[in-house]
mmCIF file of C-alpha atoms and ligand atoms in Angstrom:
data_model
loop_
_atom_site.group_PDB
_atom_site.id
_atom_site.type_symbol
_atom_site.label_atom_id
_atom_site.label_comp_id
_atom_site.label_asym_id
_atom_site.label_seq_id
_atom_site.Cartn_x
_atom_site.Cartn_y
_atom_site.Cartn_z
ATOM 1 C CA UNK T 1 -9.059 -9.184 -16.727
ATOM 2 C CA UNK T 2 -8.663 -12.877 -17.395
ATOM 3 C CA UNK T 3 -10.984 -14.959 -15.232
ATOM 4 C CA UNK T 4 -8.362 -17.683 -14.920
ATOM 5 C CA UNK T 5 -5.725 -16.859 -12.289
ATOM 6 C CA UNK T 6 -2.395 -16.629 -14.013
ATOM 7 C CA UNK T 7 0.227 -19.099 -12.820
ATOM 8 C CA UNK T 8 2.342 -17.895 -9.883
ATOM 9 C CA UNK T 9 5.917 -17.107 -10.888
ATOM 10 C CA UNK T 10 8.378 -17.567 -8.030
ATOM 11 C CA UNK T 11 11.668 -15.821 -7.410
ATOM 12 C CA UNK T 12 13.649 -19.074 -7.256
ATOM 13 C CA UNK T 13 11.912 -22.386 -6.693
ATOM 14 C CA UNK T 14 13.268 -25.945 -6.412
ATOM 15 C CA UNK T 15 13.918 -27.653 -9.749
ATOM 16 C CA UNK T 16 14.398 -31.402 -9.761
ATOM 17 C CA UNK T 17 16.452 -33.018 -12.508
ATOM 18 C CA UNK T 18 14.760 -36.438 -12.491
ATOM 19 C CA UNK T 19 17.171 -38.912 -10.892
ATOM 20 C CA UNK T 20 16.836 -37.620 -7.305
ATOM 21 C CA UNK T 21 14.118 -40.128 -6.387
ATOM 22 C CA UNK T 22 16.268 -43.064 -7.528
ATOM 23 C CA UNK T 23 18.944 -42.122 -4.993
ATOM 24 C CA UNK T 24 16.279 -41.607 -2.322
ATOM 25 C CA UNK T 25 14.613 -44.924 -3.163
ATOM 26 C CA UNK T 26 17.956 -46.704 -2.877
ATOM 27 C CA UNK T 27 18.401 -45.214 0.587
ATOM 28 C CA UNK T 28 15.021 -46.672 1.608
ATOM 29 C CA UNK T 29 15.674 -50.025 -0.079
ATOM 30 C CA UNK T 30 18.967 -50.426 1.796
ATOM 31 C CA UNK T 31 17.591 -48.901 5.036
ATOM 32 C CA UNK T 32 20.180 -46.119 5.097
ATOM 33 C CA UNK T 33 17.625 -43.799 6.696
ATOM 34 C CA UNK T 34 20.082 -41.983 8.948
ATOM 35 C CA UNK T 35 22.364 -38.946 9.048
ATOM 36 C CA UNK T 36 25.136 -40.974 7.408
ATOM 37 C CA UNK T 37 25.408 -43.473 4.567
ATOM 38 C CA UNK T 38 26.379 -43.974 0.921
ATOM 39 C CA UNK T 39 24.473 -40.920 -0.397
ATOM 40 C CA UNK T 40 26.213 -38.654 2.118
ATOM 41 C CA UNK T 41 29.640 -40.044 1.141
ATOM 42 C CA UNK T 42 28.732 -39.902 -2.554
ATOM 43 C CA UNK T 43 27.421 -36.344 -2.365
ATOM 44 C CA UNK T 44 30.628 -35.193 -0.669
ATOM 45 C CA UNK T 45 32.694 -36.861 -3.422
ATOM 46 C CA UNK T 46 30.488 -35.248 -6.101
ATOM 47 C CA UNK T 47 31.131 -31.823 -4.567
ATOM 48 C CA UNK T 48 34.879 -32.426 -4.317
ATOM 49 C CA UNK T 49 35.067 -33.615 -7.935
ATOM 50 C CA UNK T 50 33.090 -30.606 -9.110
ATOM 51 C CA UNK T 51 34.982 -27.951 -7.145
ATOM 52 C CA UNK T 52 38.638 -28.983 -7.023
ATOM 53 C CA UNK T 53 40.524 -32.191 -6.268
ATOM 54 C CA UNK T 54 42.238 -30.470 -3.291
ATOM 55 C CA UNK T 55 38.940 -29.720 -1.543
ATOM 56 C CA UNK T 56 37.522 -31.749 1.336
ATOM 57 C CA UNK T 57 33.728 -31.484 1.716
ATOM 58 C CA UNK T 58 31.552 -32.244 4.733
ATOM 59 C CA UNK T 59 27.791 -32.425 4.160
ATOM 60 C CA UNK T 60 25.818 -30.716 6.938
ATOM 61 C CA UNK T 61 22.226 -29.873 7.824
ATOM 62 C CA UNK T 62 22.298 -26.273 6.527
ATOM 63 C CA UNK T 63 24.470 -23.437 5.299
ATOM 64 C CA UNK T 64 23.899 -21.713 8.625
ATOM 65 C CA UNK T 65 25.177 -24.753 10.555
ATOM 66 C CA UNK T 66 28.210 -24.815 8.237
ATOM 67 C CA UNK T 67 28.951 -21.158 9.003
ATOM 68 C CA UNK T 68 28.565 -21.838 12.720
ATOM 69 C CA UNK T 69 31.076 -24.709 12.626
ATOM 70 C CA UNK T 70 33.361 -22.807 10.260
ATOM 71 C CA UNK T 71 33.677 -19.865 12.634
ATOM 72 C CA UNK T 72 34.208 -22.209 15.564
ATOM 73 C CA UNK T 73 37.015 -23.997 13.690
ATOM 74 C CA UNK T 74 38.674 -20.666 12.898
ATOM 75 C CA UNK T 75 38.862 -20.121 16.644
ATOM 76 C CA UNK T 76 36.089 -17.538 17.040
ATOM 77 C CA UNK T 77 34.927 -17.443 20.638
ATOM 78 C CA UNK T 78 33.230 -15.200 23.218
ATOM 79 C CA UNK T 79 33.884 -11.439 22.856
ATOM 80 C CA UNK T 80 35.922 -11.844 19.655
ATOM 81 C CA UNK T 81 35.187 -9.538 16.745
ATOM 82 C CA UNK T 82 34.404 -10.860 13.265
ATOM 83 C CA UNK T 83 34.322 -8.632 10.191
ATOM 84 C CA UNK T 84 31.297 -9.447 8.049
ATOM 85 C CA UNK T 85 29.950 -8.194 4.755
ATOM 86 C CA UNK T 86 26.950 -6.011 5.630
ATOM 87 C CA UNK T 87 25.011 -6.601 2.436
ATOM 88 C CA UNK T 88 24.052 -10.249 2.795
ATOM 89 C CA UNK T 89 21.444 -12.605 4.199
ATOM 90 C CA UNK T 90 21.311 -12.611 8.016
ATOM 91 C CA UNK T 91 22.605 -16.209 8.125
ATOM 92 C CA UNK T 92 26.099 -14.886 7.271
ATOM 93 C CA UNK T 93 26.125 -12.924 10.535
ATOM 94 C CA UNK T 94 23.913 -14.826 12.999
ATOM 95 C CA UNK T 95 26.455 -17.611 13.730
ATOM 96 C CA UNK T 96 28.938 -14.948 14.915
ATOM 97 C CA UNK T 97 26.409 -14.131 17.626
ATOM 98 C CA UNK T 98 25.766 -17.837 18.413
ATOM 99 C CA UNK T 99 29.420 -17.986 19.493
ATOM 100 C CA UNK T 100 29.129 -14.923 21.720
ATOM 101 C CA UNK T 101 31.323 -12.924 19.342
ATOM 102 C CA UNK T 102 30.514 -9.530 17.824
ATOM 103 C CA UNK T 103 29.918 -8.827 14.143
ATOM 104 C CA UNK T 104 31.492 -5.665 12.740
ATOM 105 C CA UNK T 105 29.922 -4.836 9.404
ATOM 106 C CA UNK T 106 31.745 -3.755 6.249
ATOM 107 C CA UNK T 107 30.102 -2.023 3.297
ATOM 108 C CA UNK T 108 30.140 -3.103 -0.360
ATOM 109 C CA UNK T 109 31.940 -1.921 -3.473
ATOM 110 C CA UNK T 110 29.864 -0.992 -6.522
ATOM 111 C CA UNK T 111 31.804 -3.312 -8.887
ATOM 112 C CA UNK T 112 30.622 -6.609 -7.338
ATOM 113 C CA UNK T 113 28.220 -5.472 -4.562
ATOM 114 C CA UNK T 114 30.470 -7.490 -2.225
ATOM 115 C CA UNK T 115 33.070 -6.598 0.437
ATOM 116 C CA UNK T 116 34.748 -3.263 -0.299
ATOM 117 C CA UNK T 117 38.532 -3.833 0.003
ATOM 118 C CA UNK T 118 39.096 -0.217 1.084
ATOM 119 C CA UNK T 119 36.539 -0.320 3.897
ATOM 120 C CA UNK T 120 37.847 -3.729 4.925
ATOM 121 C CA UNK T 121 41.380 -2.431 5.380
ATOM 122 C CA UNK T 122 40.179 0.732 7.164
ATOM 123 C CA UNK T 123 38.220 -1.471 9.564
ATOM 124 C CA UNK T 124 41.110 -3.852 10.240
ATOM 125 C CA UNK T 125 43.503 -0.977 10.991
ATOM 126 C CA UNK T 126 40.948 0.753 13.190
ATOM 127 C CA UNK T 127 40.099 -2.374 15.197
ATOM 128 C CA UNK T 128 43.796 -3.153 15.684
ATOM 129 C CA UNK T 129 44.460 0.428 16.813
ATOM 130 C CA UNK T 130 41.639 -0.006 19.356
ATOM 131 C CA UNK T 131 43.464 -3.071 20.700
ATOM 132 C CA UNK T 132 41.331 -5.801 19.160
ATOM 133 C CA UNK T 133 42.459 -7.672 16.074
ATOM 134 C CA UNK T 134 39.493 -9.207 14.197
ATOM 135 C CA UNK T 135 39.405 -12.990 14.501
ATOM 136 C CA UNK T 136 37.954 -13.727 11.031
ATOM 137 C CA UNK T 137 36.444 -12.197 7.894
ATOM 138 C CA UNK T 138 33.114 -13.406 6.454
ATOM 139 C CA UNK T 139 33.165 -12.663 2.718
ATOM 140 C CA UNK T 140 30.111 -13.381 0.554
ATOM 141 C CA UNK T 141 29.642 -14.018 -3.183
ATOM 142 C CA UNK T 142 26.251 -12.313 -3.252
ATOM 143 C CA UNK T 143 23.706 -13.415 -5.862
ATOM 144 C CA UNK T 144 26.469 -15.599 -7.334
ATOM 145 C CA UNK T 145 28.829 -12.733 -8.219
ATOM 146 C CA UNK T 146 32.314 -13.517 -6.875
ATOM 147 C CA UNK T 147 33.768 -11.011 -4.444
ATOM 148 C CA UNK T 148 37.030 -9.353 -5.398
ATOM 149 C CA UNK T 149 39.045 -12.450 -4.474
ATOM 150 C CA UNK T 150 42.586 -11.142 -5.078
ATOM 151 C CA UNK T 151 42.059 -7.850 -3.259
ATOM 152 C CA UNK T 152 40.246 -9.364 -0.266
ATOM 153 C CA UNK T 153 42.645 -12.271 0.245
ATOM 154 C CA UNK T 154 45.678 -10.017 -0.156
ATOM 155 C CA UNK T 155 44.449 -7.861 2.733
ATOM 156 C CA UNK T 156 43.477 -10.906 4.787
ATOM 157 C CA UNK T 157 46.907 -12.483 4.421
ATOM 158 C CA UNK T 158 48.732 -9.201 5.014
ATOM 159 C CA UNK T 159 47.046 -8.930 8.419
ATOM 160 C CA UNK T 160 46.983 -12.699 8.911
ATOM 161 C CA UNK T 161 43.206 -12.960 9.419
ATOM 162 C CA UNK T 162 41.419 -16.105 8.160
ATOM 163 C CA UNK T 163 38.578 -15.831 5.640
ATOM 164 C CA UNK T 164 35.293 -17.724 5.896
ATOM 165 C CA UNK T 165 33.992 -17.752 2.333
ATOM 166 C CA UNK T 166 30.180 -17.697 2.228
ATOM 167 C CA UNK T 167 29.529 -19.364 -1.110
ATOM 168 C CA UNK T 168 25.897 -20.208 -0.290
ATOM 169 C CA UNK T 169 24.678 -18.408 -3.424
ATOM 170 C CA UNK T 170 27.665 -19.121 -5.648
ATOM 171 C CA UNK T 171 27.940 -22.847 -6.388
ATOM 172 C CA UNK T 172 28.923 -22.891 -10.085
ATOM 173 C CA UNK T 173 30.486 -19.401 -10.056
ATOM 174 C CA UNK T 174 34.205 -18.906 -10.588
ATOM 175 C CA UNK T 175 36.967 -16.321 -10.436
ATOM 176 C CA UNK T 176 39.654 -16.572 -13.129
ATOM 177 C CA UNK T 177 38.439 -20.130 -13.803
ATOM 178 C CA UNK T 178 38.808 -21.213 -10.157
ATOM 179 C CA UNK T 179 35.513 -22.276 -8.578
ATOM 180 C CA UNK T 180 33.921 -20.294 -5.761
ATOM 181 C CA UNK T 181 33.996 -22.317 -2.553
ATOM 182 C CA UNK T 182 37.742 -22.979 -2.863
ATOM 183 C CA UNK T 183 39.200 -19.609 -1.786
ATOM 184 C CA UNK T 184 38.526 -19.325 1.932
ATOM 185 C CA UNK T 185 40.452 -21.009 4.743
ATOM 186 C CA UNK T 186 36.998 -22.513 5.137
ATOM 187 C CA UNK T 187 34.056 -22.083 2.734
ATOM 188 C CA UNK T 188 30.390 -23.003 2.978
ATOM 189 C CA UNK T 189 27.574 -23.912 0.596
ATOM 190 C CA UNK T 190 23.801 -23.972 1.070
ATOM 191 C CA UNK T 191 21.287 -26.371 -0.470
ATOM 192 C CA UNK T 192 18.185 -24.596 0.810
ATOM 193 C CA UNK T 193 15.076 -24.788 -1.385
ATOM 194 C CA UNK T 194 15.750 -21.471 -3.115
ATOM 195 C CA UNK T 195 19.414 -22.092 -4.000
ATOM 196 C CA UNK T 196 20.849 -23.149 -7.376
ATOM 197 C CA UNK T 197 20.633 -26.798 -6.337
ATOM 198 C CA UNK T 198 18.713 -28.008 -3.324
ATOM 199 C CA UNK T 199 18.451 -30.950 -0.937
ATOM 200 C CA UNK T 200 15.280 -29.243 0.439
ATOM 201 C CA UNK T 201 17.537 -28.114 3.282
ATOM 202 C CA UNK T 202 21.252 -28.681 3.687
ATOM 203 C CA UNK T 203 24.728 -27.258 3.500
ATOM 204 C CA UNK T 204 28.381 -28.145 3.247
ATOM 205 C CA UNK T 205 31.644 -27.075 4.829
ATOM 206 C CA UNK T 206 34.614 -27.017 2.455
ATOM 207 C CA UNK T 207 38.340 -26.695 3.051
ATOM 208 C CA UNK T 208 41.685 -27.605 1.559
ATOM 209 C CA UNK T 209 42.723 -28.397 5.126
ATOM 210 C CA UNK T 210 41.468 -31.927 5.752
ATOM 211 C CA UNK T 211 41.691 -31.454 9.539
ATOM 212 C CA UNK T 212 39.052 -28.692 9.338
ATOM 213 C CA UNK T 213 36.661 -30.943 7.421
ATOM 214 C CA UNK T 214 37.195 -33.887 9.763
ATOM 215 C CA UNK T 215 36.841 -31.752 12.888
ATOM 216 C CA UNK T 216 33.634 -30.251 11.448
ATOM 217 C CA UNK T 217 32.125 -33.735 11.047
ATOM 218 C CA UNK T 218 33.262 -34.640 14.579
ATOM 219 C CA UNK T 219 31.559 -31.540 16.005
ATOM 220 C CA UNK T 220 28.485 -32.031 13.766
ATOM 221 C CA UNK T 221 27.920 -35.535 15.170
ATOM 222 C CA UNK T 222 27.871 -34.656 18.891
ATOM 223 C CA UNK T 223 31.666 -34.662 19.394
ATOM 224 C CA UNK T 224 31.929 -38.333 20.346
ATOM 225 C CA UNK T 225 35.413 -39.340 21.431
ATOM 226 C CA UNK T 226 36.815 -42.689 20.378
ATOM 227 C CA UNK T 227 35.389 -45.061 23.011
ATOM 228 C CA UNK T 228 32.879 -47.971 23.143
ATOM 229 C CA UNK T 229 30.555 -45.886 25.322
ATOM 230 C CA UNK T 230 29.577 -42.271 24.693
ATOM 231 C CA UNK T 231 32.522 -40.163 25.829
ATOM 232 C CA UNK T 232 32.703 -36.386 25.309
ATOM 233 C CA UNK T 233 35.510 -33.951 25.955
ATOM 234 C CA UNK T 234 33.989 -31.189 23.805
ATOM 235 C CA UNK T 235 30.522 -29.692 23.242
ATOM 236 C CA UNK T 236 29.065 -31.025 20.007
ATOM 237 C CA UNK T 237 26.175 -30.280 17.652
ATOM 238 C CA UNK T 238 23.651 -32.327 15.699
ATOM 239 C CA UNK T 239 24.447 -30.849 12.282
ATOM 240 C CA UNK T 240 25.078 -33.792 9.919
ATOM 241 C CA UNK T 241 23.164 -34.204 6.650
ATOM 242 C CA UNK T 242 20.565 -36.951 6.299
ATOM 243 C CA UNK T 243 21.312 -39.776 3.850
ATOM 244 C CA UNK T 244 17.821 -39.228 2.351
ATOM 245 C CA UNK T 245 18.498 -35.567 1.613
ATOM 246 C CA UNK T 246 21.999 -36.315 0.319
ATOM 247 C CA UNK T 247 20.248 -38.546 -2.248
ATOM 248 C CA UNK T 248 18.420 -35.490 -3.558
ATOM 249 C CA UNK T 249 21.784 -33.714 -3.656
ATOM 250 C CA UNK T 250 23.356 -36.498 -5.731
ATOM 251 C CA UNK T 251 20.607 -36.159 -8.343
ATOM 252 C CA UNK T 252 20.890 -32.377 -8.296
ATOM 253 C CA UNK T 253 24.647 -32.495 -8.953
ATOM 254 C CA UNK T 254 23.852 -34.147 -12.301
ATOM 255 C CA UNK T 255 21.990 -31.003 -13.405
ATOM 256 C CA UNK T 256 24.075 -28.295 -11.720
ATOM 257 C CA UNK T 257 25.793 -27.165 -14.918
ATOM 258 C CA UNK T 258 22.449 -27.052 -16.736
ATOM 259 C CA UNK T 259 21.014 -24.937 -13.914
ATOM 260 C CA UNK T 260 23.918 -22.487 -14.189
ATOM 261 C CA UNK T 261 23.443 -22.254 -17.973
ATOM 262 C CA UNK T 262 19.711 -21.607 -17.585
ATOM 263 C CA UNK T 263 20.148 -18.971 -14.876
ATOM 264 C CA UNK T 264 22.735 -17.218 -17.008
ATOM 265 C CA UNK T 265 20.367 -17.314 -19.963
ATOM 266 C CA UNK T 266 17.607 -15.792 -17.772
ATOM 267 C CA UNK T 267 20.006 -12.916 -17.067
ATOM 268 C CA UNK T 268 20.720 -12.494 -20.777
ATOM 269 C CA UNK T 269 17.011 -12.536 -21.595
ATOM 270 C CA UNK T 270 16.321 -9.749 -19.088
ATOM 271 C CA UNK T 271 19.286 -7.754 -20.314
ATOM 272 C CA UNK T 272 18.346 -8.112 -23.972
ATOM 273 C CA UNK T 273 14.738 -7.101 -23.277
ATOM 274 C CA UNK T 274 15.248 -4.358 -20.703
ATOM 275 C CA UNK T 275 18.828 -3.231 -21.262
ATOM 276 C CA UNK T 276 17.851 -0.316 -23.495
ATOM 277 C CA UNK T 277 15.894 1.451 -20.755
ATOM 278 C CA UNK T 278 18.167 4.007 -19.103
ATOM 279 C CA UNK T 279 16.250 3.633 -15.797
ATOM 280 C CA UNK T 280 17.530 0.080 -15.329
ATOM 281 C CA UNK T 281 21.062 -1.175 -14.838
ATOM 282 C CA UNK T 282 22.446 -4.720 -14.643
ATOM 283 C CA UNK T 283 25.416 -5.926 -12.608
ATOM 284 C CA UNK T 284 28.091 -6.809 -15.179
ATOM 285 C CA UNK T 285 30.836 -9.397 -14.708
ATOM 286 C CA UNK T 286 34.238 -7.752 -14.398
ATOM 287 C CA UNK T 287 36.892 -9.462 -16.533
ATOM 288 C CA UNK T 288 37.700 -12.925 -15.115
ATOM 289 C CA UNK T 289 34.536 -13.053 -12.958
ATOM 290 C CA UNK T 290 31.968 -15.745 -13.816
ATOM 291 C CA UNK T 291 28.630 -15.564 -11.979
ATOM 292 C CA UNK T 292 26.141 -18.434 -11.780
ATOM 293 C CA UNK T 293 23.538 -15.601 -11.909
ATOM 294 C CA UNK T 294 21.660 -17.260 -9.061
ATOM 295 C CA UNK T 295 19.371 -14.246 -9.057
ATOM 296 C CA UNK T 296 19.127 -11.568 -11.728
ATOM 297 C CA UNK T 297 19.005 -8.215 -9.957
ATOM 298 C CA UNK T 298 18.296 -4.813 -11.444
ATOM 299 C CA UNK T 299 19.339 -1.441 -10.166
ATOM 300 C CA UNK T 300 16.532 1.017 -10.889
ATOM 301 C CA UNK T 301 16.882 4.797 -11.054
ATOM 302 C CA UNK T 302 14.807 5.456 -7.904
ATOM 303 C CA UNK T 303 13.146 3.849 -4.909
ATOM 304 C CA UNK T 304 9.748 4.872 -6.327
ATOM 305 C CA UNK T 305 10.424 3.088 -9.616
ATOM 306 C CA UNK T 306 11.643 -0.041 -7.818
ATOM 307 C CA UNK T 307 8.441 -0.098 -5.754
ATOM 308 C CA UNK T 308 6.153 0.439 -8.754
ATOM 309 C CA UNK T 309 7.828 -2.432 -10.596
ATOM 310 C CA UNK T 310 7.605 -4.701 -7.548
ATOM 311 C CA UNK T 311 3.917 -3.906 -6.963
ATOM 312 C CA UNK T 312 3.000 -4.227 -10.656
ATOM 313 C CA UNK T 313 4.647 -7.678 -10.735
ATOM 314 C CA UNK T 314 2.891 -8.701 -7.499
ATOM 315 C CA UNK T 315 -0.445 -7.739 -9.038
ATOM 316 C CA UNK T 316 0.265 -10.145 -11.894
ATOM 317 C CA UNK T 317 1.103 -12.949 -9.431
ATOM 318 C CA UNK T 318 4.847 -12.579 -10.015
ATOM 319 C CA UNK T 319 7.238 -12.640 -7.055
ATOM 320 C CA UNK T 320 10.111 -10.145 -6.919
ATOM 321 C CA UNK T 321 12.019 -8.851 -3.899
ATOM 322 C CA UNK T 322 14.172 -5.887 -2.876
ATOM 323 C CA UNK T 323 17.881 -6.694 -2.516
ATOM 324 C CA UNK T 324 19.133 -7.998 0.837
ATOM 325 C CA UNK T 325 18.658 -5.321 3.476
ATOM 326 C CA UNK T 326 22.170 -4.613 4.819
ATOM 327 C CA UNK T 327 22.898 -5.951 8.300
ATOM 328 C CA UNK T 328 23.930 -2.524 9.610
ATOM 329 C CA UNK T 329 20.323 -1.381 8.956
ATOM 330 C CA UNK T 330 18.738 -4.367 10.735
ATOM 331 C CA UNK T 331 17.153 -3.664 14.135
ATOM 332 C CA UNK T 332 18.787 -6.778 15.597
ATOM 333 C CA UNK T 333 22.301 -5.508 14.763
ATOM 334 C CA UNK T 334 21.654 -1.861 15.683
ATOM 335 C CA UNK T 335 24.394 -1.864 18.336
ATOM 336 C CA UNK T 336 27.115 -3.269 16.067
ATOM 337 C CA UNK T 337 29.900 -1.142 14.645
ATOM 338 C CA UNK T 338 30.025 -0.703 10.884
ATOM 339 C CA UNK T 339 32.398 0.757 8.279
ATOM 340 C CA UNK T 340 30.249 2.371 5.626
ATOM 341 C CA UNK T 341 30.472 4.159 2.289
ATOM 342 C CA UNK T 342 26.768 4.443 1.386
ATOM 343 C CA UNK T 343 26.857 1.845 -1.391
ATOM 344 C CA UNK T 344 24.796 -0.932 0.210
ATOM 345 C CA UNK T 345 22.217 1.593 1.489
ATOM 346 C CA UNK T 346 21.814 2.873 -2.033
ATOM 347 C CA UNK T 347 21.591 -0.618 -3.555
ATOM 348 C CA UNK T 348 18.929 -1.603 -1.029
ATOM 349 C CA UNK T 349 17.026 1.552 -1.861
ATOM 350 C CA UNK T 350 16.906 0.995 -5.604
ATOM 351 C CA UNK T 351 17.626 -2.671 -6.276
ATOM 352 C CA UNK T 352 15.191 -5.468 -7.104
ATOM 353 C CA UNK T 353 15.623 -9.247 -7.570
ATOM 354 C CA UNK T 354 13.668 -10.691 -10.494
ATOM 355 C CA UNK T 355 12.359 -14.250 -10.873
ATOM 356 C CA UNK T 356 15.421 -16.318 -11.766
ATOM 357 C CA UNK T 357 14.642 -20.020 -11.372
ATOM 358 C CA UNK T 358 16.148 -22.597 -13.724
ATOM 359 C CA UNK T 359 12.582 -23.845 -14.252
ATOM 360 C CA UNK T 360 11.294 -20.567 -15.738
ATOM 361 C CA UNK T 361 9.826 -20.929 -19.196
ATOM 362 C CA UNK T 362 10.198 -18.465 -22.038
ATOM 363 C CA UNK T 363 6.500 -17.505 -21.662
ATOM 364 C CA UNK T 364 7.148 -16.659 -18.011
ATOM 365 C CA UNK T 365 10.068 -14.413 -18.952
ATOM 366 C CA UNK T 366 7.961 -12.612 -21.571
ATOM 367 C CA UNK T 367 5.179 -12.156 -19.007
ATOM 368 C CA UNK T 368 7.623 -10.614 -16.522
ATOM 369 C CA UNK T 369 9.367 -8.275 -18.959
ATOM 370 C CA UNK T 370 6.104 -7.057 -20.468
ATOM 371 C CA UNK T 371 4.897 -5.946 -17.001
ATOM 372 C CA UNK T 372 8.179 -4.091 -16.436
ATOM 373 C CA UNK T 373 8.127 -2.515 -19.904
ATOM 374 C CA UNK T 374 4.607 -1.216 -19.248
ATOM 375 C CA UNK T 375 5.888 0.656 -16.198
ATOM 376 C CA UNK T 376 8.898 2.094 -18.020
ATOM 377 C CA UNK T 377 6.994 3.312 -21.086
HETATM 378 C C1 PLP B 1 21.066 -19.163 2.051
HETATM 379 C C2 PLP B 1 22.217 -18.443 2.615
HETATM 380 C C3 PLP B 1 22.833 -18.845 3.803
HETATM 381 C C4 PLP B 1 22.250 -19.880 4.729
HETATM 382 O O1 PLP B 1 22.067 -21.124 4.218
HETATM 383 P P1 PLP B 1 20.915 -22.094 4.823
HETATM 384 O O2 PLP B 1 21.213 -23.391 4.161
HETATM 385 O O3 PLP B 1 19.606 -21.517 4.439
HETATM 386 O O4 PLP B 1 21.105 -22.159 6.301
HETATM 387 C C5 PLP B 1 23.963 -18.180 4.222
HETATM 388 N N1 PLP B 1 24.468 -17.160 3.521
HETATM 389 C C6 PLP B 1 23.898 -16.719 2.387
HETATM 390 C C7 PLP B 1 24.530 -15.582 1.652
HETATM 391 C C8 PLP B 1 22.740 -17.330 1.912
HETATM 392 O O5 PLP B 1 22.156 -16.856 0.804
#
C-alpha cells in the first residue's frame, strides 16, 4: 500500500476555463453586484446564440427554481396532476409538489433510459378515463441522453398536453442536430457545481414563446407591477441569477464545446477499455441522438457486481454512484401513482455512474479502469 494518499477522483467536479474571473472582476469594478446586470444579460444572449436563435432565455437561481416557474407558467396549480419521468433526480418532481399538484410517475424505455412512450400514453388515457387530464409532462434527458423526442412530443400534441423539458443534464446534447433545451413548450437548464458547465449554482428557463420567458423573469423578481412604489397583484419569488454568478457562466460558455468533447472522449475511453467484458454494457446513442455524455454510466450484469465495483473504487479514493433511484421507489413519493414496466427498477439495481468530469486526466482514467478490470478478471 502506498503511504501517500492517492488523489481523490470525483464523479463530476467544477472545471473552470480561465476567463470566468475576468467577468467576475468586471462586475466588481463596475459595482454590478446584484441579481441583474451586464453579465446576466450577456449570459442569456450566450445561451440563446448557442441553442437556437428562436429561443428566449431567462437566467435564474437554480434548475429547481426554473422548473418551479416553468410548471407555474404552464398553468399547474393545486390538485392538478403532472406526469413525470420516474427515473430522474428528485428536483424534476419536487416543484410539482411545491405547487400543491400531484406527480404521477412514468417508467423508462431501455433505448434511452428516459420516458417510455408506451407507458406515457397508457397513463394519459387512464388518467383521462378517471376524469382528470394531466396538466403537463416533465420529460428528462437523463445523463445527457436525449429522450425520444419525436415519440414523446407526438403523444403530447395528440392529447394537447404541454411538455416541460428538463434539460438540466443535457446542455450540449442534440436530437437530429437540434439542441436539447429547444423542444419543450418550456425547457430548463441547471448550472449546479456538478453539471457540464457551472455558475456554482444557477439555472435557466428557456422558451420559444417570449411571453413565457418575460413572465418568468417577472415572477422571479417578486412580481412587481409597473408603478413607482412596490405594487403587487401576484405572488412572486426571489429566483433571479446574480450578476456575479452570471460572470462565471459567461466564462464557462467559452469552454462548453470543449467540455462536451472531453466528456464524450471519457465515454469512449471507458468503452474501449471495458467494452470487451460481457458483464458490462454501455448506453449507445440511437441514430440521430447526440449525448453530451455528462456522466458515463455502465449497466453491470448484477447488483452484486455493481456493488463490488463501487466499493473497490471507493477504497481507491474514487467516487462512483448508483444510477438515480426512481421516484416511484422514494419514500417521499410512496403515495403517488405510477405506470411501470420494471425497466427503471432494473437499471437502478445494476447501473453505476463512473467519474466523468471534463477535468479528468488520462492517468485518472487508467486508475479507474484498472480497478474495474481487477474485479472483472
Ligand atoms: C441538477 C438537476 C436538476 C436541478 O437543478 P439545480 O440547479 O441543482 O436546482 C433538475 N433536474 C435534473 C435532471 C438535474 O440533474
